[in-house]
């Protein structure tokens, strides 16, 4: 089943970015309003430059006593992984499993290298077989 689907068929479209120069407080409010736990970070050129999660905000900012209104979202971008919108579902799974990630930005490389969506565990659960989901969970959540 996975080999027949493309990333663009699995993803959720209409993803919104937090600007790199916006604050973590702004990111937290956007996450609340959108009911999501992660946001892509986009630079001044509207190109994807990172991802930020609610956990990032709590661990690197709030737990350290830093005011989230004083920290720019772009400072927490971290290592970035993404997938081409035309990649097949097996490539999606392999990327997420290899990097132990639960959210994967989807980029339309042929269409100007723009962010077009996000693939989450929920997307996988809706589109893949029980066996594929079980293998994904084992690989992503396995401890070293």
GROMACS .gro file of C-alpha atoms in nm:
model
  144
    1UNK     CA    1   0.000   0.000   0.000
    2UNK     CA    2   0.271   0.252   0.097
    3UNK     CA    3   0.458   0.231  -0.232
    4UNK     CA    4   0.156   0.347  -0.433
    5UNK     CA    5   0.095   0.668  -0.236
    6UNK     CA    6   0.288   0.991  -0.272
    7UNK     CA    7   0.370   1.231   0.010
    8UNK     CA    8   0.124   1.486  -0.131
    9UNK     CA    9  -0.155   1.227  -0.097
   10UNK     CA   10  -0.072   1.151   0.266
   11UNK     CA   11  -0.002   1.501   0.398
   12UNK     CA   12  -0.221   1.763   0.555
   13UNK     CA   13  -0.212   2.076   0.342
   14UNK     CA   14  -0.252   2.439   0.439
   15UNK     CA   15   0.035   2.438   0.687
   16UNK     CA   16   0.115   2.772   0.849
   17UNK     CA   17   0.466   2.884   0.940
   18UNK     CA   18   0.594   3.086   1.231
   19UNK     CA   19   0.835   3.353   1.113
   20UNK     CA   20   1.195   3.311   1.223
   21UNK     CA   21   1.187   3.656   1.384
   22UNK     CA   22   0.862   3.597   1.573
   23UNK     CA   23   0.880   3.513   1.941
   24UNK     CA   24   0.831   3.178   2.110
   25UNK     CA   25   0.529   3.332   2.277
   26UNK     CA   26   0.384   3.399   1.931
   27UNK     CA   27   0.467   3.039   1.832
   28UNK     CA   28   0.293   2.904   2.142
   29UNK     CA   29  -0.018   3.111   2.070
   30UNK     CA   30  -0.021   2.994   1.708
   31UNK     CA   31   0.011   2.631   1.820
   32UNK     CA   32  -0.278   2.681   2.060
   33UNK     CA   33  -0.497   2.847   1.800
   34UNK     CA   34  -0.421   2.586   1.532
   35UNK     CA   35  -0.440   2.299   1.783
   36UNK     CA   36  -0.099   2.162   1.679
   37UNK     CA   37   0.214   2.067   1.869
   38UNK     CA   38   0.468   2.180   1.610
   39UNK     CA   39   0.518   2.453   1.354
   40UNK     CA   40   0.748   2.495   1.059
   41UNK     CA   41   0.977   2.799   1.086
   42UNK     CA   42   1.006   3.010   0.772
   43UNK     CA   43   1.268   3.271   0.698
   44UNK     CA   44   1.220   3.613   0.544
   45UNK     CA   45   1.209   3.448   0.200
   46UNK     CA   46   0.917   3.224   0.310
   47UNK     CA   47   1.140   2.918   0.273
   48UNK     CA   48   1.140   2.643   0.535
   49UNK     CA   49   1.432   2.677   0.775
   50UNK     CA   50   1.335   2.464   1.073
   51UNK     CA   51   1.070   2.315   1.296
   52UNK     CA   52   0.969   2.407   1.648
   53UNK     CA   53   0.765   2.197   1.889
   54UNK     CA   54   0.576   2.275   2.204
   55UNK     CA   55   0.835   2.063   2.385
   56UNK     CA   56   1.116   2.282   2.248
   57UNK     CA   57   0.950   2.587   2.397
   58UNK     CA   58   0.899   2.426   2.736
   59UNK     CA   59   1.241   2.261   2.769
   60UNK     CA   60   1.470   2.527   2.622
   61UNK     CA   61   1.284   2.835   2.736
   62UNK     CA   62   1.022   2.804   3.009
   63UNK     CA   63   1.207   2.542   3.215
   64UNK     CA   64   1.514   2.766   3.212
   65UNK     CA   65   1.319   3.068   3.332
   66UNK     CA   66   1.356   3.254   3.004
   67UNK     CA   67   1.069   3.478   2.893
   68UNK     CA   68   0.931   3.325   2.569
   69UNK     CA   69   0.846   3.674   2.444
   70UNK     CA   70   1.220   3.751   2.425
   71UNK     CA   71   1.335   3.450   2.219
   72UNK     CA   72   1.301   3.432   1.841
   73UNK     CA   73   1.151   3.114   1.698
   74UNK     CA   74   1.436   3.085   1.448
   75UNK     CA   75   1.685   3.031   1.728
   76UNK     CA   76   1.533   2.687   1.800
   77UNK     CA   77   1.513   2.551   1.447
   78UNK     CA   78   1.747   2.256   1.498
   79UNK     CA   79   1.824   1.993   1.236
   80UNK     CA   80   1.574   1.998   0.951
   81UNK     CA   81   1.434   1.699   0.767
   82UNK     CA   82   1.176   1.723   0.489
   83UNK     CA   83   1.040   1.521   0.200
   84UNK     CA   84   0.959   1.605  -0.162
   85UNK     CA   85   0.585   1.609  -0.233
   86UNK     CA   86   0.641   1.354  -0.510
   87UNK     CA   87   0.829   1.106  -0.289
   88UNK     CA   88   0.655   0.775  -0.236
   89UNK     CA   89   0.519   0.664   0.099
   90UNK     CA   90   0.807   0.422   0.154
   91UNK     CA   91   1.050   0.717   0.136
   92UNK     CA   92   0.830   0.906   0.384
   93UNK     CA   93   0.841   0.616   0.629
   94UNK     CA   94   1.213   0.564   0.582
   95UNK     CA   95   1.290   0.932   0.645
   96UNK     CA   96   1.073   0.949   0.956
   97UNK     CA   97   1.207   0.619   1.090
   98UNK     CA   98   1.575   0.695   1.018
   99UNK     CA   99   1.557   1.030   1.195
  100UNK     CA  100   1.308   0.926   1.466
  101UNK     CA  101   1.070   1.209   1.383
  102UNK     CA  102   0.692   1.226   1.414
  103UNK     CA  103   0.628   1.524   1.185
  104UNK     CA  104   0.772   1.573   0.838
  105UNK     CA  105   0.736   1.890   0.628
  106UNK     CA  106   0.646   1.831   0.264
  107UNK     CA  107   0.816   2.050   0.002
  108UNK     CA  108   0.703   2.084  -0.359
  109UNK     CA  109   1.048   2.084  -0.515
  110UNK     CA  110   0.919   2.107  -0.874
  111UNK     CA  111   0.680   2.386  -0.776
  112UNK     CA  112   0.935   2.636  -0.651
  113UNK     CA  113   1.064   2.453  -0.344
  114UNK     CA  114   0.773   2.571  -0.130
  115UNK     CA  115   0.619   2.419   0.180
  116UNK     CA  116   0.289   2.253   0.086
  117UNK     CA  117   0.205   2.033   0.382
  118UNK     CA  118   0.300   1.825   0.684
  119UNK     CA  119   0.293   1.451   0.740
  120UNK     CA  120   0.217   1.343   1.097
  121UNK     CA  121   0.155   1.015   1.272
  122UNK     CA  122  -0.217   1.078   1.225
  123UNK     CA  123  -0.166   1.098   0.847
  124UNK     CA  124   0.024   0.771   0.853
  125UNK     CA  125  -0.250   0.602   1.060
  126UNK     CA  126  -0.513   0.707   0.805
  127UNK     CA  127  -0.318   0.596   0.499
  128UNK     CA  128  -0.100   0.296   0.585
  129UNK     CA  129  -0.160  -0.064   0.683
  130UNK     CA  130  -0.159  -0.177   1.045
  131UNK     CA  131   0.167  -0.362   0.981
  132UNK     CA  132   0.336  -0.050   0.843
  133UNK     CA  133   0.214   0.159   1.135
  134UNK     CA  134   0.339  -0.100   1.385
  135UNK     CA  135   0.682  -0.111   1.217
  136UNK     CA  136   0.695   0.270   1.214
  137UNK     CA  137   0.609   0.292   1.584
  138UNK     CA  138   0.868   0.029   1.674
  139UNK     CA  139   1.144   0.209   1.482
  140UNK     CA  140   1.059   0.566   1.584
  141UNK     CA  141   0.995   0.498   1.951
  142UNK     CA  142   1.268   0.237   2.001
  143UNK     CA  143   1.535   0.334   2.248
  144UNK     CA  144   1.901   0.279   2.174
   0.00000   0.00000   0.00000
